[in-house]
Short mmCIF file of C-alpha atoms in Angstrom, two decimals:
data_model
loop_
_atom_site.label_atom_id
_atom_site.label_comp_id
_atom_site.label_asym_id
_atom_site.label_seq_id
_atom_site.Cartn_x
_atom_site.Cartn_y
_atom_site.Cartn_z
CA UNK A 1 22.80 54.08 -50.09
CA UNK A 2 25.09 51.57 -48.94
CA UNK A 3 23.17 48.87 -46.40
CA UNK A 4 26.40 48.03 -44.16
CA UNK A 5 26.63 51.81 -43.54
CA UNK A 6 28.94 52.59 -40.76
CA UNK A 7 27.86 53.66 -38.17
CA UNK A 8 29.43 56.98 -37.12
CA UNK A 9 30.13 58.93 -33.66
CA UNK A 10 27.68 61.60 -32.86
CA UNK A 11 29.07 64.60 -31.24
CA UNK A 12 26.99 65.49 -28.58
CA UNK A 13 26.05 69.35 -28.48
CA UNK A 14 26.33 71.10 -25.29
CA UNK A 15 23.53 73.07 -23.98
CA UNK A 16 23.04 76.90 -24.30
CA UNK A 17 21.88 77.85 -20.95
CA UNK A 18 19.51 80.82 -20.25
CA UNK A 19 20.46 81.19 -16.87
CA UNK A 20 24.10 79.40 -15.02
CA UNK A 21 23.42 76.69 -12.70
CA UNK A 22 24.96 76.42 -9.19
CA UNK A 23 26.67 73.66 -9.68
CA UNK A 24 29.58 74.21 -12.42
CA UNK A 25 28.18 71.05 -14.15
CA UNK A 26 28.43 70.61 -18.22
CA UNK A 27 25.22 70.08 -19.73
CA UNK A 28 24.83 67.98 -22.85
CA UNK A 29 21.57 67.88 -25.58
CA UNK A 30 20.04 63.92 -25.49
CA UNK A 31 19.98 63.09 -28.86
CA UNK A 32 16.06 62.77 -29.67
CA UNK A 33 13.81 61.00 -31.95
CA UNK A 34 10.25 62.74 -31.95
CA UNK A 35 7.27 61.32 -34.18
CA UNK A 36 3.20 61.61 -33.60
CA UNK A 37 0.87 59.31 -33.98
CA UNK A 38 -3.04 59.73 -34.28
CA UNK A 39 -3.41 59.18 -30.28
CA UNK A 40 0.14 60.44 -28.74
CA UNK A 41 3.18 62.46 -29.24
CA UNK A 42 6.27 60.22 -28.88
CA UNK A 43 9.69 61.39 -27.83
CA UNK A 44 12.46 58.94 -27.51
CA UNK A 45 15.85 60.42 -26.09
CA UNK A 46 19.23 58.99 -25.60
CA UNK A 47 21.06 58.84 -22.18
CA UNK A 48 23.34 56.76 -21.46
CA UNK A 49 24.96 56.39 -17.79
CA UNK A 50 21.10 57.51 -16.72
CA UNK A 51 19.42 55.31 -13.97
CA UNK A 52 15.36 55.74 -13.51
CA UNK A 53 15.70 57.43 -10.33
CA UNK A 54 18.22 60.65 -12.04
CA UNK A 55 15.37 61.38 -14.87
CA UNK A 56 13.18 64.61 -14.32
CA UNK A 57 10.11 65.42 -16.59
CA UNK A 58 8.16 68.35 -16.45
CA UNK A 59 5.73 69.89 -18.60
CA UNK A 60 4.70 73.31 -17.90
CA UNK A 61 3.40 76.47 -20.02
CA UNK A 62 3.18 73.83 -23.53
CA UNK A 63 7.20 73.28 -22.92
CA UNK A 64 8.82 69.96 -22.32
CA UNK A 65 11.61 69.59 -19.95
CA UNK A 66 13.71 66.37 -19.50
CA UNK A 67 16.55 66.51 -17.31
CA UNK A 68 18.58 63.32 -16.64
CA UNK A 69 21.62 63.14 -13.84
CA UNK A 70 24.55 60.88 -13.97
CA UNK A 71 26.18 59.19 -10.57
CA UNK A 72 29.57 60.77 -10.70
CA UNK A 73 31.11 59.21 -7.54
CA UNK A 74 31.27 56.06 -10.16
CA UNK A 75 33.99 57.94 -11.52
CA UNK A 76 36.02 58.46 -8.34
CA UNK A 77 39.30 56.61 -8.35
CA UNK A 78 39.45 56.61 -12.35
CA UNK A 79 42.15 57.95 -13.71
CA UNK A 80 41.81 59.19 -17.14
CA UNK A 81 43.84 57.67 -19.62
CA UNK A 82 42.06 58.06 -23.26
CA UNK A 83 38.98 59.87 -23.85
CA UNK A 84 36.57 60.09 -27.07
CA UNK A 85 33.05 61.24 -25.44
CA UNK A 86 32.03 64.05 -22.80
CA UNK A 87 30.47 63.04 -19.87
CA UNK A 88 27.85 64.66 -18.05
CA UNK A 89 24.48 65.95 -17.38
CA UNK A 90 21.65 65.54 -19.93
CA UNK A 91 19.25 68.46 -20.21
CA UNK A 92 16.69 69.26 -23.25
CA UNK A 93 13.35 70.96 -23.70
CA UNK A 94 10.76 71.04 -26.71
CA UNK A 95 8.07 73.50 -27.08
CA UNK A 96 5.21 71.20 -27.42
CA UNK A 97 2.93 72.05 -30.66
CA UNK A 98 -0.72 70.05 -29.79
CA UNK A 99 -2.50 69.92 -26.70
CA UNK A 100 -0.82 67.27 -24.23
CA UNK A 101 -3.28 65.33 -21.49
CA UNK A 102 -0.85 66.05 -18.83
CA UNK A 103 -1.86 63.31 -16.31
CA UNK A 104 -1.30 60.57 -18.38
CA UNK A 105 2.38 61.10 -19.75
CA UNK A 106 4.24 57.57 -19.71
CA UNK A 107 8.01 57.45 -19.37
CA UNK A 108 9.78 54.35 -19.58
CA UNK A 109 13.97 54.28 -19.36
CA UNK A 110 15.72 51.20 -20.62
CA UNK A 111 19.39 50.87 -21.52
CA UNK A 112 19.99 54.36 -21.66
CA UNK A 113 17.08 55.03 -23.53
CA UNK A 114 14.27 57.10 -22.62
CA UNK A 115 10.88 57.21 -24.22
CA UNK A 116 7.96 59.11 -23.14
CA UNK A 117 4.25 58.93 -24.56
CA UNK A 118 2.55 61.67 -24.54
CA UNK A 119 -0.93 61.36 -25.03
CA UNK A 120 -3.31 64.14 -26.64
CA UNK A 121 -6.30 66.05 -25.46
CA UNK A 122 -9.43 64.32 -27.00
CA UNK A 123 -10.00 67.61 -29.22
CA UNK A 124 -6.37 67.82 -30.55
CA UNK A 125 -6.57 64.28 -32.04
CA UNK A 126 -7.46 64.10 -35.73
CA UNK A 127 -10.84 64.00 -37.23
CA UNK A 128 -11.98 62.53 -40.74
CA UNK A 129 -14.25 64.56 -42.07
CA UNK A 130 -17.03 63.38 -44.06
CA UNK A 131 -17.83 65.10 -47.57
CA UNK A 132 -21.84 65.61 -48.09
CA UNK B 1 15.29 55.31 -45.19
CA UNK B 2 13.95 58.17 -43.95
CA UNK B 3 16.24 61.94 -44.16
CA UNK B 4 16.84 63.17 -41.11
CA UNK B 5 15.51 66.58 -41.29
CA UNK B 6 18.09 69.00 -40.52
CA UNK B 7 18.65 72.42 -40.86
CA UNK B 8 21.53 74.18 -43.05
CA UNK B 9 23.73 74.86 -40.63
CA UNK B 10 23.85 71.70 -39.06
CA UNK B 11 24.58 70.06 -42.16
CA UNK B 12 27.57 72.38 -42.92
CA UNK B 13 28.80 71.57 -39.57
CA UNK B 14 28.63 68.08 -39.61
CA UNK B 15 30.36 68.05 -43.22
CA UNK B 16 33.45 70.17 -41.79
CA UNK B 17 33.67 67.45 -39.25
CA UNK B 18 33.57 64.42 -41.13
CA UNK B 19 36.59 66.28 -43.13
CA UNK B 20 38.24 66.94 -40.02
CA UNK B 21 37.92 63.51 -38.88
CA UNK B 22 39.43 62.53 -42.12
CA UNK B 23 43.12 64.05 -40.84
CA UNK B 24 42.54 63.52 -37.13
CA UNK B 25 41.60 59.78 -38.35
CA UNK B 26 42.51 56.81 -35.87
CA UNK B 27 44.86 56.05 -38.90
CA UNK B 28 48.30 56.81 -37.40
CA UNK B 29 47.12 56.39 -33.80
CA UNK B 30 49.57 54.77 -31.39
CA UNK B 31 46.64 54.27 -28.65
CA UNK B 32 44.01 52.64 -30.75
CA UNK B 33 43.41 50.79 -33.56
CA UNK B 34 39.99 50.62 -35.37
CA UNK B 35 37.95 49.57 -38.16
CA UNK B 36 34.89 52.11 -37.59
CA UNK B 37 34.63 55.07 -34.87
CA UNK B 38 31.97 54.20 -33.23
CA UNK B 39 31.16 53.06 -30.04
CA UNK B 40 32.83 56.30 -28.76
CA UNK B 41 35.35 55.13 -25.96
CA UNK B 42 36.72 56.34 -22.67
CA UNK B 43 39.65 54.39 -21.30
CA UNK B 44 40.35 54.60 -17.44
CA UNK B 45 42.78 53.12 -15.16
CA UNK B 46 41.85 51.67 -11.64
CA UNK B 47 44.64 50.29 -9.78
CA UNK B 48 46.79 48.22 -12.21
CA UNK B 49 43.59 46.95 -14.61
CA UNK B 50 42.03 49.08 -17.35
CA UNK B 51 38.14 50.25 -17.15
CA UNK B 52 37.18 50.75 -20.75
CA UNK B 53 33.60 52.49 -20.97
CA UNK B 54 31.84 53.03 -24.08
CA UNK B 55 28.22 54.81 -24.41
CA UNK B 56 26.04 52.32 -26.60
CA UNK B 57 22.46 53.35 -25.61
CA UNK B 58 19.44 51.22 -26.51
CA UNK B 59 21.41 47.88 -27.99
CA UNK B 60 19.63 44.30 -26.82
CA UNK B 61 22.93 42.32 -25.20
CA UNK B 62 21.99 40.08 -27.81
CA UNK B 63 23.38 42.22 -31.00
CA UNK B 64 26.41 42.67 -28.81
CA UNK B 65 29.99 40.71 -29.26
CA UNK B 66 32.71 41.25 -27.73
CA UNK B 67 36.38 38.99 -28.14
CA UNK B 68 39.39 39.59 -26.89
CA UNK B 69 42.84 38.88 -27.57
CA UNK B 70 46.34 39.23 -25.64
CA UNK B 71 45.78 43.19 -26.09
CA UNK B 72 43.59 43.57 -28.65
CA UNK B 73 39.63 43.91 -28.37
CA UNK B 74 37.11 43.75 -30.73
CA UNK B 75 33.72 44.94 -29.81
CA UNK B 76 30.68 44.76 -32.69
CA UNK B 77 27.31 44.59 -33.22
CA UNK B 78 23.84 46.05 -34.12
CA UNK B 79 22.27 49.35 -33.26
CA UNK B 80 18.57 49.29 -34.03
CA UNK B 81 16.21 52.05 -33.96
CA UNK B 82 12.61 50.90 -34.82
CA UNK B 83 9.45 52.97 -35.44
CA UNK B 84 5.75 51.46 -35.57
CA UNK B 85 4.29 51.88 -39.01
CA UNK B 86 1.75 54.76 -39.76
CA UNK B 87 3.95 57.78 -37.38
CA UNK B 88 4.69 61.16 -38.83
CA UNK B 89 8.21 61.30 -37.82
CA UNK B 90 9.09 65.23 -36.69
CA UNK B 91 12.93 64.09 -35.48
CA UNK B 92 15.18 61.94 -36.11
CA UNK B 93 18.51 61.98 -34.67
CA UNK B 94 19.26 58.55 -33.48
CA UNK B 95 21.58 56.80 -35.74
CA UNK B 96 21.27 52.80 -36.28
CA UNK B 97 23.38 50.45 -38.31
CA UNK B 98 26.19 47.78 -38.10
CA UNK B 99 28.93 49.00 -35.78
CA UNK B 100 33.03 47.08 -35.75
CA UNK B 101 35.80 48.35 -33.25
CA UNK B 102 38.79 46.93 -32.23
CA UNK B 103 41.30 48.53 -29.91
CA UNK B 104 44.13 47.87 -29.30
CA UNK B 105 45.87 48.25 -25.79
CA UNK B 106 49.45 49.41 -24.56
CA UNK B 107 48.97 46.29 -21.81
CA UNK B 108 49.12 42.94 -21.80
CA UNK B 109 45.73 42.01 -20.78
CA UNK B 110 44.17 38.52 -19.61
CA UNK B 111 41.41 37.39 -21.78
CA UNK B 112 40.15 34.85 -19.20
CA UNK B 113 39.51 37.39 -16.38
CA UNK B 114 37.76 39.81 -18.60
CA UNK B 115 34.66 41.03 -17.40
CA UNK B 116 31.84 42.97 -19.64
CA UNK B 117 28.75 44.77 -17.96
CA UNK B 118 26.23 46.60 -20.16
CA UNK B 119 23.85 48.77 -17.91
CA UNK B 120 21.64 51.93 -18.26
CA UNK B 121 23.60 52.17 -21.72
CA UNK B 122 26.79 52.06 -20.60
CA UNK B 123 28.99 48.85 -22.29
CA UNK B 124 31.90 48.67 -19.06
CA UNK B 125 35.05 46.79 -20.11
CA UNK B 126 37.08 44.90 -16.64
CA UNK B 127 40.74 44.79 -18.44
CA UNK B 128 42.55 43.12 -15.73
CA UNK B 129 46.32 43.34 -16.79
CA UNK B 130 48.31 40.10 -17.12
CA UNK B 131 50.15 39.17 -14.37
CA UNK B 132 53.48 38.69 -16.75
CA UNK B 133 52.81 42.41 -17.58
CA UNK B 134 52.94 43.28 -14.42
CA UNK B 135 56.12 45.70 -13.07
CA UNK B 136 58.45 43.07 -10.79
CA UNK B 137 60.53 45.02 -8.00
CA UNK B 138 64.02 43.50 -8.20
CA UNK B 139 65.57 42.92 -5.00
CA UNK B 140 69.89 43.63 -5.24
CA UNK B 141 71.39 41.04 -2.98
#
């Protein structure tokens, strides 16, 4: 593979909702990086136009929810003129696989980018097992 | 480099639109002119100037140029995506790698009055339009 690889647009995929939401907002999938290490659960999602105080994280019933709002009275007095990219709400959730120590998720939002830690339960983190 | 790990369907998808991209290329464009796609751009007008906005999440200001001509802009850089050694990696969506845009506006712009902000991911673009460009009212004596 080519090292100087272009980089390309990414498309971003509009959420399927379950139920409508009041508001007829669009809703668009974060894109997400999501790898584990032997203490924590790492998920590292893309918003840009987020600020801290617009980003909503739950965890409840082993499902992660992130929501993240975006100021639209920024927009007022724009007029369109050329568009490439949807703008608008970020939602995503992940069914989370190994036990999560709720209390001491860390989320930290820079530059558009969102990463939580998620840390495990003692007994979820792995063991080396000794052969007698 | 590590796959992404994607499913079939996704992969069929994102094949159809790289072909589609291929006709609906910036090739032939009369609004802009570029080497590579990416950053994706939204182009607004306030007033007389130009608000360009382009979604370039997670860069350090530092990987970031941007020079400008009389109406042409050129906006390149680095996207980097790192990951600690020794993590299982379950997704990977997040692209990374050398990005090079220029656009090219229907304006005269003035380079010196520019103005670039980069915040929360957002790159903004002030485009002030040149005075000369301007529309004069003519008065008839």
């Amino acid at each position: 593979m080519a090292t100087r690889q272009e980089l390309q647009v990414q498309h971003k995929r509009e959420l399927d909702k379950k139920e409508e939401s009041t508001i007829p907002a669009r809703a668009f999938l974060p894109t997400a990086d999501i790898y584990e290490t032997n203490d924590a659960l790492n998920v590292v999602l893309e918003m840009p136009g987020v600020d801290k105080s617009s980003v909503d994280i739950h965890v409840e019933d082993g499902a992660l929810k992130i929501e993240g709002r975006l100021d639209f009275s920024k927009y007022q007095g724009l007029q369109p003129l050329y568009t490439e990219y949807n703008v608008g709400n970020y939602s995503r959730s992940f069914r989370l696989s190994s036990k999560i120590d709720q209390n001491k998720i860390a989320a930290e939002l820079k530059d558009g980018v969102l990463s939580l830690v998620l840390p495990k339960v003692e007994e979820a983190k792995p063991r080396t097992i000794q052969v007698k | 480099m590590i796959t992404a790990f994607a499913d079939p369907f996704d992969a069929l998808l994102s094949l159809q639109r790289e072909l589609e991209a291929r006709f609906a290329s910036d090739w032939l464009h009369d609004m802009t002119t570029s080497r590579g796609p990416f950053p994706p751009i939204n182009v607004f007008q306030q007033g007389d100037d130009i608000l360009a906005l382009m979604e370039l999440p997670g860069i350090d200001k530092n990987d970031l140029q941007i020079q400008a001509q009389a109406n042409t802009i050129r906006i390149s850089g680095r996207k980097r995506v790192d990951y600690s050694n020794g993590v299982s990696v379950h997704r990977r969506e997040r692209v990374s790698g050398e990005f090079d845009r220029t656009l090219s506006l229907p304006v005269q712009v003035d380079p010196d009055r520019i103005k670039a902000q980069y915040r929360d991911g957002l790159l903004a673009l002030f485009l002030p339009r040149a005075e000369s460009d301007k529309p004069h009212s003519i008065k008839i004596k």
